[in-house]
Short mmCIF file of C-alpha atoms in Angstrom, two decimals:
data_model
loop_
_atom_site.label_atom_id
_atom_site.label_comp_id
_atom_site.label_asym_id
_atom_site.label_seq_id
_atom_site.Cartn_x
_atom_site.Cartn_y
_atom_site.Cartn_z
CA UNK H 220 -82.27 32.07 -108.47
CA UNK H 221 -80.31 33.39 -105.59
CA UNK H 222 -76.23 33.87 -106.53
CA UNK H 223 -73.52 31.30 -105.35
CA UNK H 224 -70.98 32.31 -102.81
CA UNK H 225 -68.38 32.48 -104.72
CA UNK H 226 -70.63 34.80 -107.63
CA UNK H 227 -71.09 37.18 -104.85
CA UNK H 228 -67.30 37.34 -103.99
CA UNK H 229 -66.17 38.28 -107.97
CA UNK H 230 -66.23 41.99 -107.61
CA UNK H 231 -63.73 41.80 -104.56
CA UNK H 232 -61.52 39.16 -106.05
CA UNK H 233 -61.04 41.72 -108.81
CA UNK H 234 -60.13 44.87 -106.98
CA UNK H 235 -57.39 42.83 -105.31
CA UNK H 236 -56.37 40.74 -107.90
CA UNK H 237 -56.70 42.39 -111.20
CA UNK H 238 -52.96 43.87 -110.99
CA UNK H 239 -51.45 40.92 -110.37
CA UNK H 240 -53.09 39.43 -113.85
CA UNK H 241 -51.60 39.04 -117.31
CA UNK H 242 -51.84 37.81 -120.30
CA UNK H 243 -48.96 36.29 -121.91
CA UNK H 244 -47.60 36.22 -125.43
CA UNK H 245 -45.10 34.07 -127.06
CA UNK H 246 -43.59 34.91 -130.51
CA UNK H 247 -46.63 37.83 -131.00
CA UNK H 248 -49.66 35.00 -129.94
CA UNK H 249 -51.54 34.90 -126.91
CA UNK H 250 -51.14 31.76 -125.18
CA UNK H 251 -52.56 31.80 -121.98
CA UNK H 252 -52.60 33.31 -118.42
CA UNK H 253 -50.09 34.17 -116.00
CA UNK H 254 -50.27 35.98 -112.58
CA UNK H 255 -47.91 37.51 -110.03
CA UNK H 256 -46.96 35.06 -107.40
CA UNK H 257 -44.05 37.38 -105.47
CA UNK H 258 -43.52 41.23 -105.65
CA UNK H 259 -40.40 42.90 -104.13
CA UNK H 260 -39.80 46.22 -105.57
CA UNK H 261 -39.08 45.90 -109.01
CA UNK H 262 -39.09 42.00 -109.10
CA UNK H 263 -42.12 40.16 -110.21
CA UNK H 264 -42.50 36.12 -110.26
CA UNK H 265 -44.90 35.38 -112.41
CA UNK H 266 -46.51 31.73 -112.13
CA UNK H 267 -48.68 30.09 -115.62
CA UNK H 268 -48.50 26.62 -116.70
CA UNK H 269 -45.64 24.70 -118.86
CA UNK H 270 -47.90 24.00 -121.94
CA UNK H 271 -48.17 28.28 -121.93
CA UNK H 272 -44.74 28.66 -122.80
CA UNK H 273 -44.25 25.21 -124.53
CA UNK H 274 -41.41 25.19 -126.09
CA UNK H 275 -39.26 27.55 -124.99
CA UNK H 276 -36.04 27.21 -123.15
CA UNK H 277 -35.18 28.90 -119.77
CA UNK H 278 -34.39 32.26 -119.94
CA UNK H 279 -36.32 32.53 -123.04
CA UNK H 280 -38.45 35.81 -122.90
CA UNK H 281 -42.29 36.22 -122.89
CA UNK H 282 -44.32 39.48 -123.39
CA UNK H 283 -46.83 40.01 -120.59
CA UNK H 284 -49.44 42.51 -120.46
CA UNK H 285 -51.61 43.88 -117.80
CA UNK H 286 -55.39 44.40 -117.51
CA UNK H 287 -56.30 47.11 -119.67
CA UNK H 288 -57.56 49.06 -116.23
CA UNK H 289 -53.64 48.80 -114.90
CA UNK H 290 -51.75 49.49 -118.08
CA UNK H 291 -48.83 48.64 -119.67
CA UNK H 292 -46.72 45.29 -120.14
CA UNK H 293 -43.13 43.95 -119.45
CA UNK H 294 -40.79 41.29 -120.56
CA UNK H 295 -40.77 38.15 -118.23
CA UNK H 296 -38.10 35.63 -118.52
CA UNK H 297 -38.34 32.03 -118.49
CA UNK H 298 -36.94 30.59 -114.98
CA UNK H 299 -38.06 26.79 -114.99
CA UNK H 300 -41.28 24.96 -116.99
CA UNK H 301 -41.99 21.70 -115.32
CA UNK H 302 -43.22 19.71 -117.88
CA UNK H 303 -44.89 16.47 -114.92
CA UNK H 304 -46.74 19.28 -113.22
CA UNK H 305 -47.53 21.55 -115.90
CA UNK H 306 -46.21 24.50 -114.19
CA UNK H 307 -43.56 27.46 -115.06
CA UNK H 308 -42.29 30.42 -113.53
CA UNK H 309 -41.22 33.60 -115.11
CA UNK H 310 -39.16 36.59 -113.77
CA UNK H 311 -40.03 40.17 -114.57
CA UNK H 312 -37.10 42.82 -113.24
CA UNK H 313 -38.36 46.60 -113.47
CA UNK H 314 -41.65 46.64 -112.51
CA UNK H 315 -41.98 49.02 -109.49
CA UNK H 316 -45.67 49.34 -109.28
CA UNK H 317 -47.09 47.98 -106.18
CA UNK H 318 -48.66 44.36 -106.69
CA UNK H 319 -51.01 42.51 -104.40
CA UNK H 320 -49.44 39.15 -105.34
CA UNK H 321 -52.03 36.00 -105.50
CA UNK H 322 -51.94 34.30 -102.18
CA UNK H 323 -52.05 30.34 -101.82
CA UNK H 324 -53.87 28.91 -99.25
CA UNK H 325 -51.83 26.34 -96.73
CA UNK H 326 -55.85 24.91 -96.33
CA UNK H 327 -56.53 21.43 -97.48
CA UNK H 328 -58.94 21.72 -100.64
CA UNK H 329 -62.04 19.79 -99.70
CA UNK H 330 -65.16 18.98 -101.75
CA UNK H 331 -67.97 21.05 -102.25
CA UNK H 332 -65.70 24.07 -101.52
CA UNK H 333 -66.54 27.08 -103.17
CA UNK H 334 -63.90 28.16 -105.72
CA UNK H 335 -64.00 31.02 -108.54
CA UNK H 336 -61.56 31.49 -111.68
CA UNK H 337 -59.65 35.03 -112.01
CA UNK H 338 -59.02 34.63 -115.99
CA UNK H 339 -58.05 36.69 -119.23
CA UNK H 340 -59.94 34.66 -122.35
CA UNK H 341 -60.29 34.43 -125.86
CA UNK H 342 -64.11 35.32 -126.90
CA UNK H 343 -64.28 33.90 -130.63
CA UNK H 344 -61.33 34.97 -131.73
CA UNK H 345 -61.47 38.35 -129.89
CA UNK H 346 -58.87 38.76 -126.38
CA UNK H 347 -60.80 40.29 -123.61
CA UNK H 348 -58.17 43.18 -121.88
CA UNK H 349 -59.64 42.83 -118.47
CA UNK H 350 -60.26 39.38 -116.80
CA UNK H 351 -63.35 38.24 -115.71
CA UNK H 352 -64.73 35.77 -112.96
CA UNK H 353 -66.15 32.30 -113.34
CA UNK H 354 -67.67 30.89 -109.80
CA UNK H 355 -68.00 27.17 -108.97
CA UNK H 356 -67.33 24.38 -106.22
CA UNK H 357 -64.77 21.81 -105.95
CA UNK H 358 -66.67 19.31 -107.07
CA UNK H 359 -64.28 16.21 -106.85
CA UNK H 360 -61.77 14.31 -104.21
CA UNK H 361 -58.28 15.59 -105.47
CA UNK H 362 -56.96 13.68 -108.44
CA UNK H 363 -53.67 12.14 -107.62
CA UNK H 364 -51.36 10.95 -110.74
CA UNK H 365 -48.22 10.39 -108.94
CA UNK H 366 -47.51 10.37 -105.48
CA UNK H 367 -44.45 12.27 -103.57
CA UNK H 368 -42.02 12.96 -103.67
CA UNK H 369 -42.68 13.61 -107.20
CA UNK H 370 -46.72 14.62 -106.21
CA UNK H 371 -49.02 15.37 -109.19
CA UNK H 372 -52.58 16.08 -107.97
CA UNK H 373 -55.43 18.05 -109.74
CA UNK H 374 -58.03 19.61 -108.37
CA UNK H 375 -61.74 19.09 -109.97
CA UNK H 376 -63.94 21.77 -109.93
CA UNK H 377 -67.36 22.77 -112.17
CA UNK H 378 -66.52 26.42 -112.90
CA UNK H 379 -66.44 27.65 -116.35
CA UNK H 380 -63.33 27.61 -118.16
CA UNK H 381 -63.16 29.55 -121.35
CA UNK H 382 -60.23 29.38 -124.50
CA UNK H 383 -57.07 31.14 -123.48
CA UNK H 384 -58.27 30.05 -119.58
CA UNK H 385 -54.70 28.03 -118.83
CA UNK H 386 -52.58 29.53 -116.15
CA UNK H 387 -55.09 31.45 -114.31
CA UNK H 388 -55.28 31.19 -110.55
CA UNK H 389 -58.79 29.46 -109.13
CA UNK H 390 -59.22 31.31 -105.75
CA UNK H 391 -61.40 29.80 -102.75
CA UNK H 392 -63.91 31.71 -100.65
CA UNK H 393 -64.04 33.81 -98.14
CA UNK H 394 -60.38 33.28 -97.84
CA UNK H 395 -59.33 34.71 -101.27
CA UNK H 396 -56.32 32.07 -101.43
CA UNK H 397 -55.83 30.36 -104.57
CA UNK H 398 -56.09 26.83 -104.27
CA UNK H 399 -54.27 25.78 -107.58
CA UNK H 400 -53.27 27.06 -111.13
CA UNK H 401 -55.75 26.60 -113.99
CA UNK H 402 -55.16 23.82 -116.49
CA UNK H 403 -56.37 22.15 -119.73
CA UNK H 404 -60.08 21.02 -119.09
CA UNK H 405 -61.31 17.58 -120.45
CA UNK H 406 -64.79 17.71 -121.11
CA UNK H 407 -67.55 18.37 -118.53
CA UNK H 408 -64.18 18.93 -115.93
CA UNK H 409 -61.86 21.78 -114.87
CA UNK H 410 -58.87 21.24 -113.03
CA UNK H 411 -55.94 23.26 -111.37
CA UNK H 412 -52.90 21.92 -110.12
CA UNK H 413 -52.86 22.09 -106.64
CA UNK H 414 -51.25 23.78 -104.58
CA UNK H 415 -49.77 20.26 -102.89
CA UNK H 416 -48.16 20.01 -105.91
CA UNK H 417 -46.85 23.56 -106.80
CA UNK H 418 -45.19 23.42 -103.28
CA UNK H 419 -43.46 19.83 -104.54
CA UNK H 420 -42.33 21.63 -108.23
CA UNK H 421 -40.78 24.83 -105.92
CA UNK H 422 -38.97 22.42 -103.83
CA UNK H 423 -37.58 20.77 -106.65
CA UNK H 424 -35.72 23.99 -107.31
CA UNK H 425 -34.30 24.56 -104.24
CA UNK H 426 -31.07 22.80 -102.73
CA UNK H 427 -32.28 21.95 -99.15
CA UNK H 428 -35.86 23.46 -98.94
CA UNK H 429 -36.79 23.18 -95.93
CA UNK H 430 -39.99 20.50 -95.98
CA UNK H 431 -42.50 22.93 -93.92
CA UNK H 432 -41.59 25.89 -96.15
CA UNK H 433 -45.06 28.04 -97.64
CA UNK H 434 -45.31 28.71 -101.55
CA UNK H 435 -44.46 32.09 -100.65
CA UNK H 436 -40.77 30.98 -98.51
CA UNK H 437 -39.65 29.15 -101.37
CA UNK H 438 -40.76 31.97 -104.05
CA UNK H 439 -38.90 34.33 -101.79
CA UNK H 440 -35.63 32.20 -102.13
CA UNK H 441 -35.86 31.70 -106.09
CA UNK H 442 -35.89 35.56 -106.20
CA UNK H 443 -33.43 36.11 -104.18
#
């Protein structure tokens, strides 16, 4: 059976986007995925979602670790978790490697789009140390469960999405954009918050965003 699309893009989604993965641990536990959003010099954003780092107030710090093939791990701290949208963003300060952050795409996600999940997991108990890739299609309209200005929108999609799986980026191709941030799956559907949305939740942050402002504007702004 000849591979999907977004199979035969896995292998390139890696060697760009493996640095920019980790996994992150809260009080000595993995809890879920997290992946660098913004990279200036030593300052890393690091975007997951809220239920990742449940619990913990801002400026609370988490231990992230990097794919086994990169090395080494840093101490990100807590900037906002928003609870609605089941997002958060962490700051890591003294990491002067050179990251490819993940890239969202300004591109409406439409059905039947090919998608693929960039993802750390648990495998029975054991943590995997590099991530792997799990293709699918956007198999769904966008889910909307509030509307702006306080937008919460999911977007369905058939890949496979392991334990551990939360707070991984899902990345459409060819464009090698991420489309949304992994979230908890209900059965027989995946969904990431969008990227609608994650543009609504960095807004929220901002006095006087500008409306037309890209993910990446606004991530520029919160780290100054």
């Amino acid at each position: 059976m000849a591979s999907s699309p977004a199979s035969r893009w896995g292998d390139t989604i890696l060697r760009m986007y493996e640095p920019a993965m980790v996994r992150l641990h809260v009080r000595g536990r993995f809890k879920g995925n997290g992946f660098v959003v913004h990279s200036d010099g030593g300052v890393k954003l690091i975007m997951t979602c809220q239920h990742v780092v449940e619990g913990l107030p801002v400026n609370a710090v988490v231990t992230a670790y990097f794919s086994e093939s990169c090395g080494g791990k840093t101490n990100a701290r807590l900037l906002f978790a928003d609870v609605d949208r089941d997002l958060a963003l962490l700051r890591a300060d003294g990491v002067h490697r050179q990251i490819q952050p993940v890239l969202f795409t300004d591109e409406p996600a439409r059905l039947g789009n090919e998608i693929l999940l960039l993802t750390f997991f648990d495998m029975d108990g054991a943590m995997v140390v590099r991530p792997g890739t799990f293709p699918g299609e956007i198999t769904e309209a966008p889910f909307i469960f509030s509307l702006e200005p306080n937008l919460v929108e999911t977007i369905v999609g058939n890949y496979t999405a392991k334990k551990g799986s939360s707070g991984a980026p899902v990345i459409a191709v060819p464009s090698l954009q991420a489309i949304g941030v992994n979230i908890r799956g209900q059965i027989g559907m995946k969904g990431a918050v969008s990227v609608r949305t994650i543009l609504e939740a960095l807004r929220s942050r901002i006095a006087d965003a500008e409306e037309n402002a890209t993910v990446a504007e606004l991530l520029e702004l919160i780290a100054g």
